[in-house]
Short mmCIF file of C-alpha atoms and ligand atoms in Angstrom, two decimals:
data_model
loop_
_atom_site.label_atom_id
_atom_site.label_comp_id
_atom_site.label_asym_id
_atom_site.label_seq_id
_atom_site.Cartn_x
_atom_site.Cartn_y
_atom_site.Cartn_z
CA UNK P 145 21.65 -39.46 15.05
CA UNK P 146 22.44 -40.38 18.44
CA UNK P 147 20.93 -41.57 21.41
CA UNK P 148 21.21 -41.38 25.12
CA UNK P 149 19.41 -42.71 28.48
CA UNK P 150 19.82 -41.27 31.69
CA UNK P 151 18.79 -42.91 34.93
CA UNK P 152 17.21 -39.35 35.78
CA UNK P 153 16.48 -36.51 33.84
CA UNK P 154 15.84 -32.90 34.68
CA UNK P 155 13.41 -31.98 31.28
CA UNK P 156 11.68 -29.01 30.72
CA UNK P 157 8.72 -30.43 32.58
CA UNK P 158 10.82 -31.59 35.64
CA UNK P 159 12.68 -34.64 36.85
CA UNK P 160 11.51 -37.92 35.07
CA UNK P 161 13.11 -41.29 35.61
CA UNK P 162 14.37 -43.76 32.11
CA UNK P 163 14.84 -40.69 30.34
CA UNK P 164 15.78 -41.87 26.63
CA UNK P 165 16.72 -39.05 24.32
CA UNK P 166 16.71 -38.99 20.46
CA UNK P 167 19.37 -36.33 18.81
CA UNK P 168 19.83 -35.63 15.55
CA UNK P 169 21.26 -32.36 13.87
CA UNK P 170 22.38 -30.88 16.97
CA UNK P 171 18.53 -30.73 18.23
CA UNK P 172 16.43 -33.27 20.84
CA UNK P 173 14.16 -35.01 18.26
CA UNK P 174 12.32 -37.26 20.58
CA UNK P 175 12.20 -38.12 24.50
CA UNK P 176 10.57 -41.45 25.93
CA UNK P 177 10.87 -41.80 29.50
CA UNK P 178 10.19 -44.73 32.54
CA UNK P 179 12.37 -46.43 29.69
CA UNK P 180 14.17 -49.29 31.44
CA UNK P 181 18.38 -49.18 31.36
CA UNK P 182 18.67 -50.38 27.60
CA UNK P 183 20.94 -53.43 27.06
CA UNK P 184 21.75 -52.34 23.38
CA UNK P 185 25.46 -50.98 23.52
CA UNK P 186 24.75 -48.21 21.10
CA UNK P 187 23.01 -46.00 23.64
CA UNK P 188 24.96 -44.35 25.99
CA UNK P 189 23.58 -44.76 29.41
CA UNK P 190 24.24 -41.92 31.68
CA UNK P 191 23.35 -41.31 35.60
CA UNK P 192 22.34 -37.51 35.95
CA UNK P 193 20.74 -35.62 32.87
CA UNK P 194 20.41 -31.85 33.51
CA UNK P 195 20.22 -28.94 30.71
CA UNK P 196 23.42 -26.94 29.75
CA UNK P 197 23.84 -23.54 31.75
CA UNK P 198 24.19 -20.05 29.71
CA UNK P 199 26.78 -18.02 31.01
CA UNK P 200 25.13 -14.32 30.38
CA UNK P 201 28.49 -12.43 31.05
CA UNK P 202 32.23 -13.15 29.89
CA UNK P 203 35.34 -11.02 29.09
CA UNK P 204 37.10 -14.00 27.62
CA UNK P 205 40.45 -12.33 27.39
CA UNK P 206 40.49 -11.30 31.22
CA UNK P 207 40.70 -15.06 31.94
CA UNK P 208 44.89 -14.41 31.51
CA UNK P 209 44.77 -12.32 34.22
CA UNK P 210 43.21 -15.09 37.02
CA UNK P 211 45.22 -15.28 40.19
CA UNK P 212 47.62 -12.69 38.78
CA UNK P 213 46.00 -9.80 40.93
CA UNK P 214 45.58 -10.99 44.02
CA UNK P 215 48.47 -9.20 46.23
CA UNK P 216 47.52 -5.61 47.88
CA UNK P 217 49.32 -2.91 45.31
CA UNK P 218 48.43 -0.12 47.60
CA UNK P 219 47.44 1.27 50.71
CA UNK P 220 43.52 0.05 49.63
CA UNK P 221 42.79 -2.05 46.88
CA UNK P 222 39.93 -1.69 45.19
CA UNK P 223 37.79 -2.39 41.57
CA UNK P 224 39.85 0.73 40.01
CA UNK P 225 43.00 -0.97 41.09
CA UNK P 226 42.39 -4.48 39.37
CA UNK P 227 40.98 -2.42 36.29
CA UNK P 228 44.45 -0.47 35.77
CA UNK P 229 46.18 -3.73 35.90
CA UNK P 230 43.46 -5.43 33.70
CA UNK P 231 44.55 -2.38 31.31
CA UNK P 232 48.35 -3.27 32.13
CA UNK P 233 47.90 -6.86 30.60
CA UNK P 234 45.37 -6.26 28.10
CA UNK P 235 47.60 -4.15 25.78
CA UNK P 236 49.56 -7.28 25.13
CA UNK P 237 46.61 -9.33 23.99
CA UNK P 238 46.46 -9.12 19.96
CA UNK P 239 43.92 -11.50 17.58
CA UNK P 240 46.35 -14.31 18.41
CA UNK P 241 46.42 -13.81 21.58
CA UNK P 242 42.89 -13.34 22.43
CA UNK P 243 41.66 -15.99 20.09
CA UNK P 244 44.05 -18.89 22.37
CA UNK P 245 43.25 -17.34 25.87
CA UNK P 246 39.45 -17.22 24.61
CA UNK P 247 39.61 -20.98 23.74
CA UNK P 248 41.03 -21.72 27.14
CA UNK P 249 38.04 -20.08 28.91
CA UNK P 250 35.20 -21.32 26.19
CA UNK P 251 36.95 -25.03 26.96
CA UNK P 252 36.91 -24.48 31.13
CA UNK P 253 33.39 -23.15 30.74
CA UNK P 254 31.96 -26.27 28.88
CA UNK P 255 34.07 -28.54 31.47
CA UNK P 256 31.91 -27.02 34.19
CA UNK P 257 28.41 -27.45 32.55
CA UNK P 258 27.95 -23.84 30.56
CA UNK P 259 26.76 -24.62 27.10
CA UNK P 260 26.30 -20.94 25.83
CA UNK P 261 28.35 -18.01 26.12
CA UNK P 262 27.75 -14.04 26.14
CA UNK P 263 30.88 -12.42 25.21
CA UNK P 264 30.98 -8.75 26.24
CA UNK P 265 33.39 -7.91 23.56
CA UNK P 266 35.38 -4.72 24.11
CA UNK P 267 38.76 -5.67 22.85
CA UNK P 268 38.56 -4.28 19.31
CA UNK P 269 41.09 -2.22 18.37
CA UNK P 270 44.74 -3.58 17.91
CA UNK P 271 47.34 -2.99 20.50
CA UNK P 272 48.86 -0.07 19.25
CA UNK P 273 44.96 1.19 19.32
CA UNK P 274 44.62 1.87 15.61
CA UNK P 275 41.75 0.36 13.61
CA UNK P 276 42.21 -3.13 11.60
CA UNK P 277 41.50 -3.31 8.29
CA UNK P 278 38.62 -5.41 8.79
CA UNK P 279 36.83 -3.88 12.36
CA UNK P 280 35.28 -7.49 13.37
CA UNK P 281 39.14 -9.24 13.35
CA UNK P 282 38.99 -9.52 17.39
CA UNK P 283 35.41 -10.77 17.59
CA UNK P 284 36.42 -12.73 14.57
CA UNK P 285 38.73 -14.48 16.89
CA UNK P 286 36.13 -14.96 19.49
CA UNK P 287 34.14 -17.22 16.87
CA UNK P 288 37.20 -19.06 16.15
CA UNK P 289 37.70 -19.61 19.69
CA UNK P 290 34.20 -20.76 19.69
CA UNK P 291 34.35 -22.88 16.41
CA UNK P 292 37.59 -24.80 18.72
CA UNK P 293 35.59 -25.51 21.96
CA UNK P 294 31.99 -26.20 20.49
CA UNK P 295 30.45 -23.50 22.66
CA UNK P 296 27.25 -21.65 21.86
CA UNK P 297 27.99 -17.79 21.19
CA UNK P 298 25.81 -14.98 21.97
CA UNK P 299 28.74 -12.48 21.11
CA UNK P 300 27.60 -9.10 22.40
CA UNK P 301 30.04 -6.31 20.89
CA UNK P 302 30.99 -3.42 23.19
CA UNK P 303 29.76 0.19 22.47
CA UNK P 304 32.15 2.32 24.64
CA UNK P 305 33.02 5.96 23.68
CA UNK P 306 33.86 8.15 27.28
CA UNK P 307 35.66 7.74 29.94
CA UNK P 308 33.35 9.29 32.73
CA UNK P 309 29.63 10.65 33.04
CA UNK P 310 29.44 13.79 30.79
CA UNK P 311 30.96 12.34 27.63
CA UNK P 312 34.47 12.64 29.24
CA UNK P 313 37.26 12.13 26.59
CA UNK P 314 38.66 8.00 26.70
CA UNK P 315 41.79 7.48 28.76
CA UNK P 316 44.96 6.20 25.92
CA UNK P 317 44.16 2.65 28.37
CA UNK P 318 40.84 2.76 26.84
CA UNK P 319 41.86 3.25 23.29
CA UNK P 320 40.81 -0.08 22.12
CA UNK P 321 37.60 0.15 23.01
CA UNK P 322 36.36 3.53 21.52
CA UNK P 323 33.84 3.96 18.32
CA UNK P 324 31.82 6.29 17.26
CA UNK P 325 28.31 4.96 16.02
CA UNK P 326 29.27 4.76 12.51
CA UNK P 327 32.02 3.05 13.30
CA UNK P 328 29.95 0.79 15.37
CA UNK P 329 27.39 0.24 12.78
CA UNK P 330 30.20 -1.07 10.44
CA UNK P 331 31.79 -3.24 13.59
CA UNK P 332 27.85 -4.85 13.95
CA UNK P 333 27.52 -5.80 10.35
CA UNK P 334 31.07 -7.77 10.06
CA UNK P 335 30.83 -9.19 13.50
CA UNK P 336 27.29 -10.46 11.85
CA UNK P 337 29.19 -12.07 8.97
CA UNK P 338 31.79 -13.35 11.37
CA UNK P 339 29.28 -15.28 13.45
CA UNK P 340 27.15 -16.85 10.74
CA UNK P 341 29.78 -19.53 10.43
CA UNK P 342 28.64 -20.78 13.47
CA UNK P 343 25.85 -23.61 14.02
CA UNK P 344 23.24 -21.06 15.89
CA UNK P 345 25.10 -18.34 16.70
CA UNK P 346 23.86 -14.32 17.62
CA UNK P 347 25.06 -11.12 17.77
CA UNK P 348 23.21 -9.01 20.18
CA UNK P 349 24.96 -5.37 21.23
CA UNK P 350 26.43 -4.23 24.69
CA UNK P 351 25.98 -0.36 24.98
CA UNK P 352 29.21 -0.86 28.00
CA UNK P 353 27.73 1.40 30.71
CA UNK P 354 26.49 4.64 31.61
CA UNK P 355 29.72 5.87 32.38
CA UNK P 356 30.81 5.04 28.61
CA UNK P 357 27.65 6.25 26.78
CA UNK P 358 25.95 9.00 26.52
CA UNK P 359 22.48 9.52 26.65
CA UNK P 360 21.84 10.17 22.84
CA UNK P 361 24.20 7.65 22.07
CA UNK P 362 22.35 4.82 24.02
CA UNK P 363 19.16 6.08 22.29
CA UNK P 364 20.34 5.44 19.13
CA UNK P 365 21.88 2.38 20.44
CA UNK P 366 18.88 0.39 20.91
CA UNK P 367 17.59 0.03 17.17
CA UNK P 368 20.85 -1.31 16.16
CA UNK P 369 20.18 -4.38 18.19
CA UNK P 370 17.57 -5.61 15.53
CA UNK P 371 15.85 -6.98 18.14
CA UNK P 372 18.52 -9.20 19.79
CA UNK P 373 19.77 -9.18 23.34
CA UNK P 374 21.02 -5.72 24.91
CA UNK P 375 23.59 -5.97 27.90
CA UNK P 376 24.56 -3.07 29.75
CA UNK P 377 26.61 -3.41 32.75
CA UNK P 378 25.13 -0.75 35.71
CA UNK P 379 25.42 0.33 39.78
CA UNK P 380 28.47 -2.21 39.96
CA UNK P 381 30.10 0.19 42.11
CA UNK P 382 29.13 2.44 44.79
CA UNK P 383 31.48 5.02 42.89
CA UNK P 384 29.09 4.93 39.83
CA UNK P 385 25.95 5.54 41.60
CA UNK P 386 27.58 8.35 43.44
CA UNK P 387 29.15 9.35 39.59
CA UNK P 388 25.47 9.45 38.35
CA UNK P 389 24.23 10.72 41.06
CA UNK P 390 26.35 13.85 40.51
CA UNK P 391 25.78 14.13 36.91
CA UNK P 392 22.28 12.97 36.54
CA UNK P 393 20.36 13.30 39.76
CA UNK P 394 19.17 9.94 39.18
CA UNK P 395 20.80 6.61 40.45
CA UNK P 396 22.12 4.62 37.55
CA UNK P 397 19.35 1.78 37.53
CA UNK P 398 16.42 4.43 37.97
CA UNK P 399 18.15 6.45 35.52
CA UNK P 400 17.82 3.99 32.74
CA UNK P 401 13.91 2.91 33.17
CA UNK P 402 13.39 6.62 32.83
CA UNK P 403 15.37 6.72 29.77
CA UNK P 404 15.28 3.49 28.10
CA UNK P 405 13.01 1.10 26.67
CA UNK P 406 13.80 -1.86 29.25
CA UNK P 407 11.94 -5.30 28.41
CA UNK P 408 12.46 -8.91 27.70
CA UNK P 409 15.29 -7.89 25.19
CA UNK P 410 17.66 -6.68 28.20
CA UNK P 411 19.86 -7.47 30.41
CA UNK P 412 21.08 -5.41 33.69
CA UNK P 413 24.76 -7.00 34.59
CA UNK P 414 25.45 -6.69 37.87
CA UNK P 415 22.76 -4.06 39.07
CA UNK P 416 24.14 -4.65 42.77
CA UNK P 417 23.61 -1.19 44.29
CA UNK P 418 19.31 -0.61 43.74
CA UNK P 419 16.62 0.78 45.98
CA UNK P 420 13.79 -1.09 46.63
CA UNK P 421 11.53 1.18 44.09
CA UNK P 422 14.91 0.50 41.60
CA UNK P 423 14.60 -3.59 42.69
CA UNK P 424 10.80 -3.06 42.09
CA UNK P 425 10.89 -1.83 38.66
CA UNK P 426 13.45 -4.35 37.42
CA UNK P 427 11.57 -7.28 38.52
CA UNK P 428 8.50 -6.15 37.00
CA UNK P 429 10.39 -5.40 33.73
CA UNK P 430 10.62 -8.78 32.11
CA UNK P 431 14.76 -8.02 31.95
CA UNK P 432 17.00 -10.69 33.16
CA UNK P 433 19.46 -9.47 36.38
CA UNK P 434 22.76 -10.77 34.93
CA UNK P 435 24.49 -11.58 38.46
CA UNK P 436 28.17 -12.68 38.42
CA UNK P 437 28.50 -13.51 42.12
CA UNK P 438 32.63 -14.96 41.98
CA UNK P 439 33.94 -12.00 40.41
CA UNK P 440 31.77 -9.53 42.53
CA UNK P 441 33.07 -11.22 45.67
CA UNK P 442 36.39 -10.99 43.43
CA UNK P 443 36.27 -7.59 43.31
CA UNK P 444 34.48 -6.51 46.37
CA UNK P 445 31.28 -4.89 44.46
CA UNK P 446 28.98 -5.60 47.05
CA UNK P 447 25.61 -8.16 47.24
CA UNK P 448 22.59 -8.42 45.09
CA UNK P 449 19.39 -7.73 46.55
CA UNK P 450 18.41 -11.38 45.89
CA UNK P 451 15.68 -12.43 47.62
CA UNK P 452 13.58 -9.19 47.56
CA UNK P 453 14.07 -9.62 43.74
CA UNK P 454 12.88 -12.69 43.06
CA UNK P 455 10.20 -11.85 45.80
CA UNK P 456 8.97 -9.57 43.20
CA UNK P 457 9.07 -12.27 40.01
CA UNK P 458 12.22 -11.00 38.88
CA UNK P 459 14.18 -13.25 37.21
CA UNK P 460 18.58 -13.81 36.52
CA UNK P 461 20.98 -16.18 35.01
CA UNK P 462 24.73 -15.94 36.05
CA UNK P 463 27.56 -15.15 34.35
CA UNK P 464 31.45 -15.68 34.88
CA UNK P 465 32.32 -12.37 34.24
CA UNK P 466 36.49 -11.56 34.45
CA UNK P 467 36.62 -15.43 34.87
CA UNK P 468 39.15 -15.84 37.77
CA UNK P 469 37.56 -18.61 38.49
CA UNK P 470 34.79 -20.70 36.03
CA UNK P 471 32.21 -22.44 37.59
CA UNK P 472 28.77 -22.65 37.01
CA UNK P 473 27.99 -24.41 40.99
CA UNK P 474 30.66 -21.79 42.44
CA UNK P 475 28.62 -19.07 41.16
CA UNK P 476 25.16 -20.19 42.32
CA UNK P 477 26.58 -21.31 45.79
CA UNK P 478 27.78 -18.06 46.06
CA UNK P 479 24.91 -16.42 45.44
CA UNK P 480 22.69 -18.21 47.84
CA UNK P 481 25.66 -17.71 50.62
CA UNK P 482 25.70 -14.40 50.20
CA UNK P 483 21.95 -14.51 51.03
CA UNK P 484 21.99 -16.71 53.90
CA UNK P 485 24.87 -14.38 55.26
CA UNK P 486 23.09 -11.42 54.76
CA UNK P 487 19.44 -12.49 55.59
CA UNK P 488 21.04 -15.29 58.47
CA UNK P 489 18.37 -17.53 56.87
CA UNK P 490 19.01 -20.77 55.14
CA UNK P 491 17.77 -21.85 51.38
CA UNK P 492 17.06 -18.06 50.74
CA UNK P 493 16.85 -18.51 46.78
CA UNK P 494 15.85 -22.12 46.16
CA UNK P 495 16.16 -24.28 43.04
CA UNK P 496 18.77 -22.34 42.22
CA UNK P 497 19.76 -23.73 39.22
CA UNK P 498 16.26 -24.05 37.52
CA UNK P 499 15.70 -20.47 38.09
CA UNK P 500 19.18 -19.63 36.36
CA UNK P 501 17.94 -20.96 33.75
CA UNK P 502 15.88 -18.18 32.81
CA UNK P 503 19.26 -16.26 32.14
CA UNK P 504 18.84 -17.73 28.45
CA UNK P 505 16.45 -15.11 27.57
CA UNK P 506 19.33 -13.13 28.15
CA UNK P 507 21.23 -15.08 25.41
CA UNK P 508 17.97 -14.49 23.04
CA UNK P 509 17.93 -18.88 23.30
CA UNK P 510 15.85 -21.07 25.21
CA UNK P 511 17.26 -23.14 28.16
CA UNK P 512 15.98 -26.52 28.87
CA UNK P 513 15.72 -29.98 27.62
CA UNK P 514 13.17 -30.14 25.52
CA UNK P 515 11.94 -31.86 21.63
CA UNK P 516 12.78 -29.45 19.38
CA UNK P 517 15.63 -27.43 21.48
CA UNK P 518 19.41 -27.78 20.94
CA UNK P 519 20.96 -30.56 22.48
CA UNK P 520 22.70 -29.20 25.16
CA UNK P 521 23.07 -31.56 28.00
CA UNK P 522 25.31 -31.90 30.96
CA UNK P 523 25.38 -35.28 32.60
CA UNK P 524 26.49 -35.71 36.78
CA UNK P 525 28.50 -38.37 39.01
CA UNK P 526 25.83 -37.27 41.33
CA UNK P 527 22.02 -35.58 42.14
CA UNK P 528 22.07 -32.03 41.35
CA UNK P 529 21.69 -30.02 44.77
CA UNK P 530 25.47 -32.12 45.74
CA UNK P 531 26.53 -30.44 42.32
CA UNK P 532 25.41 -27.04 43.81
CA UNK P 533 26.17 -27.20 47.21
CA UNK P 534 28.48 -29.96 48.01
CA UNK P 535 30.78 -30.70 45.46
CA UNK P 536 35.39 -29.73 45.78
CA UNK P 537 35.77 -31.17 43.05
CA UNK P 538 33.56 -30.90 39.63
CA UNK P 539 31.03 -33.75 39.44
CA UNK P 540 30.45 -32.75 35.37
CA UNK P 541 31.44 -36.41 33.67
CA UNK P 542 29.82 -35.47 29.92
CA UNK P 543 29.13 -32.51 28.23
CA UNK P 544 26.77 -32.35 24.08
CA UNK P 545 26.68 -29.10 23.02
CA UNK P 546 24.19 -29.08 19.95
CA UNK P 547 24.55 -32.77 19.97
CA UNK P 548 27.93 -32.98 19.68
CA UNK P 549 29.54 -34.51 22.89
CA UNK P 550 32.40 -32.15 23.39
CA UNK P 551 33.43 -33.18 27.20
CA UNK P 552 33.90 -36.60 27.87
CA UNK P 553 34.50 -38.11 31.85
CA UNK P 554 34.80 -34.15 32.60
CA UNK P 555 37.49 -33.33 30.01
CA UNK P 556 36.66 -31.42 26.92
CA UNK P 557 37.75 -33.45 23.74
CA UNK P 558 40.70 -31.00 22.91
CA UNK P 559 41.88 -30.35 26.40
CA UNK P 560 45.70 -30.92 25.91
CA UNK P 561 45.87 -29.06 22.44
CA UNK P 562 44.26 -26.01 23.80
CA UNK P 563 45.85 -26.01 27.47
CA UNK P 564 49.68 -26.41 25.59
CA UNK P 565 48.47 -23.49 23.09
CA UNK P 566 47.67 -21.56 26.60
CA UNK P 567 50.53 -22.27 28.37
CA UNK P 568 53.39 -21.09 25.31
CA UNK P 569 51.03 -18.24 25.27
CA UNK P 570 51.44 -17.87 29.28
CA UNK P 571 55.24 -18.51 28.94
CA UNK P 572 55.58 -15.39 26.03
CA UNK P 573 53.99 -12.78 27.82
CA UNK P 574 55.28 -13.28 31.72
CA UNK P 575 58.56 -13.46 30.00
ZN1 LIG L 2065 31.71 -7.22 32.92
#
């Protein structure tokens, strides 16, 4: 049992002042507030007390890659560029591999205030692209990487089978990825087994796009969740809609209410490119708009239709997708800028990070300090909208991820083990 005060607190029913909180088995067991600063030295007193944020989208492994692709390669540079040199470098990454570079992200992630992770897992397959003997050994080594840093997982395995609309045949870049839904079925149930190691860990499924599915495929997709969280990425890239388009007749996010069951239990990544009857249906749908505003500046996708979606009740979280850069106030800053740019208005969004919160839907959790909920709790050198909007350098002093304080004075506990793990690894493969 632990227990903590906070000079301000932002709980599940708002800010409160003398915030004293009770832990015990990685859960909030009791909060008292208006509590004066306590004197007794066993109770850590903290400034700024705000829940952990979930981080709805992350390809751990791509994390190698950050700052490595940022030089012109051709006469126009685009997101089919970076992927072939995302393919490049990923064909080097085996269980070793992925399991250190995953522990450098899952560490960089908690240092910046994200308690919970979905991993969009698509790196399956070993290098050489044959099969291991036991399928889950790469997400296995997501968990581990997980088990290191303290994160919450919410690993999401990849369905991916095509290459292109159609059922087009995989690329040999692409190898990796590819199951059929057999083979899928038997990658769910170990990846299950992997993950109940974990304190309060799920396994949800990730159907990877329309481009990569086909349409029987993603109906017999959706049972296979068992209920837990489905991610899809979709209309990323003005290429796909025009792709589906083509194929379908149908845009890719209109496509999908006509042919899927979309609810609570979903999440649309990215959905940048939407009509306003495509913006429309989302927001009524109870899905959560998983909106990764770095790497989609990063990549030059284009700009959610924010405002007119939350207009509408629609609701997102964020996530730090290829994670060139991990930041949970980067992201949301971002994502209002965008707005004001586009708009030329100013506080388009508002409580930004309160509404992000909602994003834990998306991680089949709740979000929020609460009695009863996980312990996870961020605390900040300073108020919260100066964390958002006016912060260099990362105000995050101490992170408790189900109760256990795994970032102290805005360094995660393990910090020089895992960054000298990273850093051999770094040294191997630009050798
Ligand atoms: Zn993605």
């Amino acid at each position: 049992m632990s227990t903590l005060w906070f000079e301000k607190a932002l709980l599940k029913s708002g800010w409160q002042s003398g915030v004293l909180l009770t832990l015990a088995d990685g859960r909030v067991t009791a909060i008292e507030t208006d509590v004066p600063s306590p004197k007794d030295a066993s109770v850590e007193r903290h400034a700024i007390g705000i829940p952990g944020m979930p981080n709805l989208h992350s390809h751990a492994f791509q994390r190698v890659i950050a700052g490595l692709t940022e030089r012109r390669t051709s006469e126009q540079d685009s997101f089919w560029s970076w992927r072939e040199q995302m393919y490049k470098f990923q064909a080097r990454i085996g269980p070793d591999e992925l399991q250190t570079i995953a522990a450098l992200a899952y560490m960089e992630m908690l240092e910046a205030g994200f308690t919970r992770v979905g991993e969009f897992h698509y790196l399956h397959h070993g290098v050489d692209g044959r099969t291991f003997a036991d399928p889950a050994e790469m997400a296995g080594r997501i968990v581990a990487a997980a088990e290191a840093t303290g994160i919450g997982l919410t690993l999401l395995p990849v369905f991916y089978a095509h290459a292109g609309f159609g059922g087009l045949a995989p690329t040999p870049g692409q190898a990796r990825f590819i199951h059929d839904l057999d083979g899928f079925q038997r990658l769910l149930e170990a990846s299950r087994e992997q993950a109940a190691r974990l304190d309060d860990a799920l396994v949800g499924i990730a159907p990877h796009s329309l481009r990569a599915v086909t349409p029987e495929e993603l109906t017999a997709l959706v049972p296979m969740a068992q209920g837990a969280p489905i991610h899809i990425h979709i209309a990323e890239q003005v290429k796909e809609v025009e792709d589906c388009l083509a194929h379908t007749g149908r845009r890719p996010v209109e496509w999908l209410f006509d042919h899927a069951p979309i609810n609570d239990q979903w999440c649309l990544v990215h959905a940048t490119h939407m009509m306003a009857d495509e913006t429309a249906r989302l927001a009524r749908s109870g899905a959560i708009a998983g909106l990764c505003p770095i790497t989609e500046a990063n990549l030059g996708d284009g700009v959610f239709p924010a405002r007119d979606y939350l207009k509408q009740g629609g609701r997102f979280g964020i996530g730090s997708d290829s994670n060139v850069l991990i930041s949970a106030a980067e992201e949301l800053r971002l994502l209002e800028y965008g707005q004001r740019l586009v708009h030329r208005e100013r506080n388009v969004l508002d409580n930004l990070y309160v509404r992000a919160l909602d994003g834990a839907q998306a991680l089949g959790v709740e979000s929020g300090i609460a009695v009863g909920q996980p312990a996870d709790i961020v605390s900040l050198d300073c108020e919260l909208d100066s964390f958002v909007f006016a912060s260099a350098r990362s105000p995050v002093d101490c992170v408790w991820r189900h109760g256990r304080k795994q970032v102290s004075g805005g360094r995660h506990v393990k910090r020089d083990t895992l960054l000298a793990d990273y850093r051999r690894l770094m040294q191997k493969l630009t050798a």
